[in-house]
Amino acid sequence: MPTAENMILLVEDDPDHEALAIRALRKANVANEIKVARDGAEAIEYMNGIASGVNAMPQLVLLDLKLPKVEGLDVLRAIRAADKTALLPVVVLTSSDEERDIVASYRLGVNSYIRKPVNFTDFAEATKQLGMYWLLLNQCPPTP
């Protein structure tokens, strides 16, 4: 069983996209625990739990931008504003290819911006590469 520090936090409100992402990660042999936050408020609540020591620090956050309750950009802003999560790798995984979303995400410190491919084969390949890079090759900052 992977340790909590190897966990992925998937912030996704669409159950179909959630299932596709998890299926694609499993198909790519990514065995990390995957915790799901189904809206922006739940994601921020999880981050607040990290700050207070209740929740484990994920190795990676996969963040959708179009979320109910609190938008993804506001979740990203909250992640970057807290000392404990400021350096946490965050990848935006969204259906939006709007330039303003891309620019705003990078201005707020996102590590990568990936537009969700339309078909499952392309989505699975993108998720496989994403998992290989961020979970196997990338060196994460030390946990504060």
Short mmCIF file of C-alpha atoms in Angstrom, two decimals:
data_model
loop_
_atom_site.label_atom_id
_atom_site.label_comp_id
_atom_site.label_asym_id
_atom_site.label_seq_id
_atom_site.Cartn_x
_atom_site.Cartn_y
_atom_site.Cartn_z
CA MET A 1 0.00 0.00 0.00
CA PRO A 2 1.43 3.38 -0.93
CA THR A 3 2.14 5.75 1.89
CA ALA A 4 0.09 8.89 2.25
CA GLU A 5 3.01 10.98 1.03
CA ASN A 6 2.69 9.29 -2.39
CA MET A 7 -1.00 10.06 -2.61
CA ILE A 8 -2.58 11.95 -5.51
CA LEU A 9 -5.32 14.46 -4.79
CA LEU A 10 -7.72 14.53 -7.74
CA VAL A 11 -10.01 17.58 -7.67
CA GLU A 12 -12.77 16.72 -10.12
CA ASP A 13 -16.52 17.31 -9.99
CA ASP A 14 -17.52 15.22 -13.02
CA PRO A 15 -17.92 11.55 -12.00
CA ASP A 16 -17.20 10.39 -15.58
CA HIS A 17 -13.96 12.40 -15.75
CA GLU A 18 -13.03 11.15 -12.27
CA ALA A 19 -13.56 7.54 -13.35
CA LEU A 20 -11.60 8.10 -16.59
CA ALA A 21 -8.67 9.69 -14.76
CA ILE A 22 -8.50 6.90 -12.18
CA ARG A 23 -8.87 4.22 -14.87
CA ALA A 24 -6.14 5.83 -16.99
CA LEU A 25 -3.78 6.10 -14.00
CA ARG A 26 -4.39 2.46 -13.08
CA LYS A 27 -3.91 1.42 -16.71
CA ALA A 28 -0.54 3.22 -16.59
CA ASN A 29 0.35 1.13 -13.50
CA VAL A 30 0.16 4.11 -11.17
CA ALA A 31 -0.64 2.40 -7.88
CA ASN A 32 -0.61 5.52 -5.70
CA GLU A 33 -3.55 6.15 -3.42
CA ILE A 34 -5.96 8.59 -5.09
CA LYS A 35 -8.05 10.85 -2.89
CA VAL A 36 -10.88 12.69 -4.64
CA ALA A 37 -12.24 16.12 -3.79
CA ARG A 38 -15.48 16.66 -5.72
CA ASP A 39 -15.67 20.44 -5.55
CA GLY A 40 -13.48 23.42 -4.78
CA ALA A 41 -14.71 23.80 -1.21
CA GLU A 42 -13.84 20.16 -0.47
CA ALA A 43 -10.36 20.69 -1.96
CA ILE A 44 -9.74 23.77 0.18
CA GLU A 45 -11.04 21.93 3.24
CA TYR A 46 -8.53 19.15 2.51
CA MET A 47 -5.72 21.72 2.15
CA ASN A 48 -6.70 23.33 5.43
CA GLY A 49 -6.43 19.86 6.98
CA ILE A 50 -2.85 19.64 5.72
CA ALA A 51 -2.04 22.98 7.31
CA SER A 52 -3.44 21.79 10.63
CA GLY A 53 -1.77 18.36 10.42
CA VAL A 54 -5.02 16.37 10.06
CA ASN A 55 -4.61 15.38 6.39
CA ALA A 56 -1.63 13.89 4.59
CA MET A 57 0.33 15.93 2.04
CA PRO A 58 -0.30 14.62 -1.48
CA GLN A 59 2.59 14.13 -3.89
CA LEU A 60 0.57 15.72 -6.68
CA VAL A 61 -2.68 17.62 -7.12
CA LEU A 62 -4.64 17.15 -10.35
CA LEU A 63 -6.97 20.14 -10.45
CA ASP A 64 -9.96 20.77 -12.67
CA LEU A 65 -10.72 24.48 -13.16
CA LYS A 66 -14.50 24.40 -13.61
CA LEU A 67 -15.64 23.36 -10.16
CA PRO A 68 -18.81 23.96 -8.14
CA LYS A 69 -18.74 26.03 -4.94
CA VAL A 70 -15.16 27.33 -5.39
CA GLU A 71 -13.48 27.70 -8.81
CA GLY A 72 -10.27 25.83 -9.52
CA LEU A 73 -8.28 29.06 -9.80
CA ASP A 74 -9.37 29.97 -6.26
CA VAL A 75 -8.30 26.51 -5.07
CA LEU A 76 -4.92 27.05 -6.73
CA ARG A 77 -4.66 30.49 -5.09
CA ALA A 78 -5.36 28.92 -1.67
CA ILE A 79 -2.77 26.19 -2.24
CA ARG A 80 -0.09 28.74 -3.11
CA ALA A 81 -1.03 31.05 -0.22
CA ALA A 82 -0.49 28.47 2.55
CA ASP A 83 3.10 27.88 3.71
CA LYS A 84 2.73 24.08 3.91
CA THR A 85 1.28 23.68 0.41
CA ALA A 86 2.90 26.60 -1.43
CA LEU A 87 5.42 24.33 -3.22
CA LEU A 88 3.06 21.39 -3.78
CA PRO A 89 3.09 20.27 -7.45
CA VAL A 90 -0.24 21.16 -9.05
CA VAL A 91 -1.26 20.14 -12.55
CA VAL A 92 -4.37 21.69 -14.03
CA LEU A 93 -6.28 18.98 -15.88
CA THR A 94 -9.23 20.66 -17.52
CA SER A 95 -11.41 20.82 -20.59
CA SER A 96 -10.78 24.56 -20.91
CA ASP A 97 -8.35 25.73 -23.56
CA GLU A 98 -9.19 29.40 -22.98
CA GLU A 99 -6.06 31.54 -22.99
CA ARG A 100 -7.22 33.49 -19.93
CA ASP A 101 -7.44 30.25 -17.91
CA ILE A 102 -3.98 29.17 -19.06
CA VAL A 103 -2.41 32.55 -18.26
CA ALA A 104 -4.20 32.86 -14.91
CA SER A 105 -3.14 29.34 -13.91
CA TYR A 106 0.52 30.03 -14.64
CA ARG A 107 0.37 33.42 -12.90
CA LEU A 108 -0.94 31.63 -9.82
CA GLY A 109 1.96 29.17 -9.94
CA VAL A 110 0.56 26.03 -11.57
CA ASN A 111 3.31 23.57 -12.51
CA SER A 112 1.63 22.31 -15.66
CA TYR A 113 -1.55 22.89 -17.65
CA ILE A 114 -3.06 19.98 -19.56
CA ARG A 115 -6.21 20.13 -21.62
CA LYS A 116 -8.20 16.92 -21.25
CA PRO A 117 -8.14 15.04 -24.53
CA VAL A 118 -11.58 14.26 -25.94
CA ASN A 119 -11.25 10.51 -26.52
CA PHE A 120 -10.25 7.91 -23.94
CA THR A 121 -7.20 6.64 -25.81
CA ASP A 122 -5.65 10.10 -25.94
CA PHE A 123 -6.78 10.82 -22.37
CA ALA A 124 -5.21 7.56 -21.16
CA GLU A 125 -1.94 8.36 -22.94
CA ALA A 126 -1.82 11.90 -21.53
CA THR A 127 -2.55 10.61 -18.03
CA LYS A 128 0.10 7.90 -18.40
CA GLN A 129 2.74 10.45 -19.36
CA LEU A 130 1.56 12.78 -16.60
CA GLY A 131 1.85 9.98 -14.02
CA MET A 132 5.26 8.87 -15.29
CA TYR A 133 6.69 12.37 -15.10
CA TRP A 134 5.14 13.76 -11.91
CA LEU A 135 5.19 10.56 -9.85
CA LEU A 136 8.38 8.86 -11.03
CA LEU A 137 10.74 11.43 -12.54
CA ASN A 138 9.89 14.68 -10.79
CA GLN A 139 11.71 15.47 -7.55
CA CYS A 140 9.24 17.03 -5.11
CA PRO A 141 10.25 19.74 -2.66
CA PRO A 142 10.72 18.59 0.95
CA THR A 143 7.63 18.73 3.12
CA PRO A 144 7.75 21.78 5.40
#
